[in-house]
Amino acid sequence: MTAGKFIVFEGIDGSGKTTQVKLLAQWLEKQGMSVLCTREPGGTDIGNRLRALLLDPSCRDITRRTEAFLYAADRAQHVTEKILPALRRGDTVLCDRFIYSTLAYQGGGRGLDKEFLARLNELATGGLVPDVVILLDLSVEESISRVLGDRLPDRLEAEKSDFFRQVRRGYLEQAAQWPRMFKVVQAGVAVEEVHRSVLVSLEQVLT
Ligand code: TMP
């Protein structure tokens, strides 16, 4: 049993998760709540080493399954070392990515079997699920234009846009599958407006 609330932020790269985690943490702290902000991959020292490996462009030979296992290893360490102790203390935990990233990126994006990934996630987390998932939804075009400005995408960036389309679809399918857990927030508007929508979507969880 845990005392604190567990809130996860998800979304494609560039959807503004990190900014929204910070704004929500500031708001919760103003209400007198004790908050832990953390992220995956890289929420622990071990996890930071795995993150460096996972994001290293020279690790081209990494297989899809190996990649999934490394994200799961990061998660197993993170849940045990950081998330569960904080929830047991009664802290509110804000986590930038969790199991849903694996389902969207390794499942939707890389095409790995969803059942295999669900089992892997279960083993990594011991069955821990959040109270709520805030999905910051952004079109792939908006995400790319945020990153590139007026420049046209090159070949690799164009390939990446197909990948992100699959990832986004993966997220929206999860939101449809677990409508009570997922709150979909439109992320293509001003930061403050997104923050207000996040607060509205958390009303039930925080009262
Ligand atoms: P970040 O940019 O949000 O810090 O995440 C790092 C990258 O890792 C991002 O491209 C998404 C990816 N990722 C996965 O592919 N699977 C996962 O399970 C997680 C947690 C992240």
Coordinates of C-alpha atoms and ligand atoms in Angstrom, one line a residue:
M1 CA 0.0 0.0 0.0
T2 CA 1.2 3.5 -0.8
A3 CA 0.1 6.9 0.7
G4 CA 1.1 9.4 -2.0
K5 CA -0.3 10.0 -5.5
F6 CA 1.6 8.8 -8.5
I7 CA 1.2 11.0 -11.6
V8 CA 2.8 10.2 -14.9
F9 CA 3.4 12.5 -17.9
E10 CA 3.6 11.0 -21.4
G11 CA 3.9 12.3 -24.9
I12 CA 6.0 12.3 -28.1
D13 CA 9.4 14.1 -28.0
G14 CA 8.8 17.9 -27.9
S15 CA 5.4 17.7 -26.3
G16 CA 6.5 19.8 -23.3
K17 CA 6.4 17.2 -20.6
T18 CA 9.4 18.5 -18.7
T19 CA 8.0 22.0 -18.6
Q20 CA 4.6 20.8 -17.4
V21 CA 6.2 18.6 -14.7
K22 CA 8.0 21.6 -13.4
L23 CA 4.9 23.9 -13.4
L24 CA 2.8 21.3 -11.7
A25 CA 5.5 20.6 -9.1
Q26 CA 5.6 24.4 -8.3
W27 CA 1.8 24.5 -8.0
L28 CA 1.6 21.5 -5.7
E29 CA 4.4 22.8 -3.5
K30 CA 2.6 26.1 -3.1
Q31 CA -0.4 24.0 -1.8
G32 CA 2.0 22.6 0.8
M33 CA 2.5 19.2 -0.8
S34 CA 5.8 17.3 -0.8
V35 CA 6.7 16.4 -4.4
L36 CA 9.2 14.2 -6.0
C37 CA 9.9 15.0 -9.7
T38 CA 11.6 12.2 -11.6
R39 CA 12.0 10.7 -15.1
E40 CA 12.6 7.7 -17.2
P41 CA 15.1 6.7 -18.4
G42 CA 17.5 8.2 -15.8
G43 CA 15.7 8.6 -12.5
T44 CA 18.6 7.0 -10.5
D45 CA 22.4 6.8 -10.8
I46 CA 22.2 3.4 -12.4
G47 CA 19.4 4.6 -14.6
N48 CA 21.5 7.6 -15.8
R49 CA 24.2 5.2 -17.0
L50 CA 21.6 3.2 -18.8
R51 CA 20.2 6.4 -20.3
A52 CA 23.6 7.4 -21.6
L53 CA 23.8 4.0 -23.3
L54 CA 20.2 4.1 -24.7
L55 CA 20.6 7.6 -26.2
D56 CA 24.1 7.2 -27.5
P57 CA 23.9 7.5 -31.3
S58 CA 26.9 5.2 -31.7
C59 CA 25.0 2.3 -30.2
R60 CA 23.4 1.6 -33.6
D61 CA 23.6 -2.2 -33.3
I62 CA 21.3 -2.4 -30.3
T63 CA 18.4 -4.8 -31.1
R64 CA 14.8 -3.8 -30.5
R65 CA 14.5 -6.4 -27.7
T66 CA 17.7 -5.3 -26.0
E67 CA 16.5 -1.7 -26.1
A68 CA 13.2 -2.8 -24.4
F69 CA 15.2 -4.8 -21.7
L70 CA 17.4 -1.7 -21.0
Y71 CA 14.4 0.5 -20.5
A72 CA 12.9 -2.1 -18.2
A73 CA 16.1 -2.4 -16.2
D74 CA 16.1 1.4 -15.7
R75 CA 12.5 1.1 -14.6
A76 CA 13.0 -1.7 -12.2
Q77 CA 15.8 0.2 -10.4
H78 CA 13.7 3.4 -10.5
V79 CA 10.6 1.8 -8.9
T80 CA 12.5 0.2 -6.1
E81 CA 15.0 2.9 -5.3
K82 CA 12.9 6.0 -5.8
I83 CA 9.2 5.8 -6.7
L84 CA 8.0 3.3 -4.1
P85 CA 9.9 4.9 -1.1
A86 CA 8.5 8.3 -2.1
L87 CA 4.9 7.0 -2.4
R88 CA 5.3 5.3 1.0
R89 CA 6.4 8.5 2.6
G90 CA 3.3 10.2 1.2
D91 CA 5.0 12.3 -1.4
T92 CA 3.3 13.1 -4.7
V93 CA 5.4 11.6 -7.4
L94 CA 5.5 13.3 -10.8
C95 CA 7.2 11.1 -13.4
D96 CA 8.3 12.1 -16.9
R97 CA 7.6 8.9 -18.8
F98 CA 6.8 5.4 -17.5
I99 CA 5.5 2.0 -18.8
Y100 CA 3.4 3.7 -21.4
S101 CA 6.5 5.0 -23.2
T102 CA 7.6 1.5 -23.7
L103 CA 4.2 0.5 -25.1
A104 CA 4.2 3.5 -27.5
Y105 CA 7.9 3.6 -28.6
Q106 CA 8.9 0.0 -28.5
G107 CA 5.4 -1.3 -29.3
G108 CA 3.9 1.3 -31.6
G109 CA 7.2 2.8 -33.0
R110 CA 9.4 -0.3 -33.3
G111 CA 6.7 -2.9 -33.7
L112 CA 7.5 -5.2 -30.8
D113 CA 4.8 -7.5 -29.5
K114 CA 2.5 -5.7 -27.1
E115 CA 2.0 -8.8 -24.9
F116 CA 5.8 -9.3 -24.5
L117 CA 6.1 -5.6 -23.5
A118 CA 3.2 -5.8 -21.1
R119 CA 4.9 -8.7 -19.3
L120 CA 8.2 -7.0 -19.3
N121 CA 6.6 -3.9 -17.8
E122 CA 4.9 -6.0 -15.1
L123 CA 8.2 -7.6 -14.2
A124 CA 10.0 -4.3 -14.0
T125 CA 7.3 -2.5 -11.9
G126 CA 6.0 -5.4 -9.8
G127 CA 2.5 -4.3 -10.9
L128 CA 2.8 -0.7 -9.8
V129 CA 0.5 1.6 -11.9
P130 CA 0.0 5.3 -11.6
D131 CA -3.2 7.1 -10.3
V132 CA -3.3 9.0 -13.5
V133 CA -1.5 9.4 -16.8
I134 CA -1.4 12.9 -18.4
L135 CA -0.9 12.4 -22.2
L136 CA 0.3 15.7 -23.7
D137 CA -0.9 15.2 -27.3
L138 CA 0.7 17.1 -30.1
S139 CA 0.6 16.5 -33.8
V140 CA 3.8 15.2 -35.4
E141 CA 3.9 18.3 -37.7
E142 CA 3.7 20.6 -34.7
S143 CA 6.4 18.6 -32.9
I144 CA 8.7 18.8 -35.9
S145 CA 8.1 22.5 -36.5
R146 CA 8.9 23.2 -32.8
V147 CA 12.2 21.4 -33.3
L148 CA 13.1 22.6 -36.8
G149 CA 11.5 26.1 -37.1
D150 CA 11.2 27.0 -40.8
R151 CA 13.8 24.4 -42.0
L152 CA 12.6 21.4 -44.1
P153 CA 13.3 18.0 -42.6
D154 CA 16.3 16.0 -43.9
R155 CA 16.0 12.3 -44.8
L156 CA 16.6 11.0 -41.3
E157 CA 14.3 13.6 -39.8
A158 CA 11.6 12.6 -42.3
E159 CA 12.0 9.0 -41.3
K160 CA 11.8 10.0 -37.7
S161 CA 8.4 11.7 -38.5
D162 CA 7.0 8.3 -39.6
F163 CA 8.3 6.8 -36.4
F164 CA 6.7 9.5 -34.3
R165 CA 3.4 9.1 -36.1
Q166 CA 3.4 5.4 -35.0
V167 CA 4.4 6.4 -31.4
R168 CA 1.6 9.0 -31.3
R169 CA -0.9 6.4 -32.6
G170 CA 0.4 4.0 -29.9
Y171 CA -0.3 6.6 -27.2
L172 CA -3.8 7.4 -28.5
E173 CA -4.7 3.7 -28.6
Q174 CA -3.7 3.4 -25.0
A175 CA -5.8 6.4 -24.0
A176 CA -8.8 4.7 -25.7
Q177 CA -8.0 1.4 -24.0
W178 CA -7.7 2.9 -20.5
P179 CA -10.0 6.0 -20.6
R180 CA -10.3 6.2 -16.8
M181 CA -6.5 6.3 -16.3
F182 CA -5.6 8.5 -19.2
K183 CA -6.3 12.3 -19.4
V184 CA -5.5 13.6 -22.9
V185 CA -4.4 17.2 -22.8
Q186 CA -3.9 19.2 -26.1
A187 CA -0.3 20.4 -26.0
G188 CA -0.2 22.5 -29.1
V189 CA -1.2 25.7 -27.3
A190 CA 0.6 28.2 -24.9
V191 CA 2.4 26.7 -22.0
E192 CA 0.2 28.4 -19.4
E193 CA -2.9 27.1 -21.1
V194 CA -1.6 23.6 -21.1
H195 CA -0.8 24.0 -17.4
R196 CA -4.4 25.0 -16.7
S197 CA -5.7 22.0 -18.6
V198 CA -3.4 19.8 -16.6
L199 CA -4.8 21.2 -13.3
V200 CA -8.4 20.6 -14.5
S201 CA -7.6 17.0 -15.5
L202 CA -6.2 16.4 -12.1
E203 CA -9.1 17.7 -10.1
Q204 CA -10.4 14.2 -9.2
V205 CA -7.0 12.8 -8.3
L206 CA -6.0 15.7 -6.1
T207 CA -9.2 16.0 -4.0
Ligands
TMP1 P1 13.1 12.0 -23.0 O1 13.5 12.7 -24.3 O2 11.7 12.2 -22.6 O3 14.1 12.2 -21.9 O4 13.2 10.4 -23.3 C1 14.3 9.8 -23.9 C2 13.9 9.0 -25.1 O5 13.7 7.6 -24.6 C3 12.7 9.4 -25.8 O6 13.0 9.5 -27.2 C4 11.7 8.3 -25.6 C5 12.6 7.1 -25.3 N1 11.9 6.1 -24.5 C6 11.6 4.9 -25.0 O7 11.7 4.6 -26.2 N2 11.0 3.9 -24.2 C7 10.8 4.1 -22.9 O8 10.3 3.2 -22.2 C8 11.2 5.3 -22.3 C9 11.0 5.6 -20.8 C10 11.7 6.3 -23.1

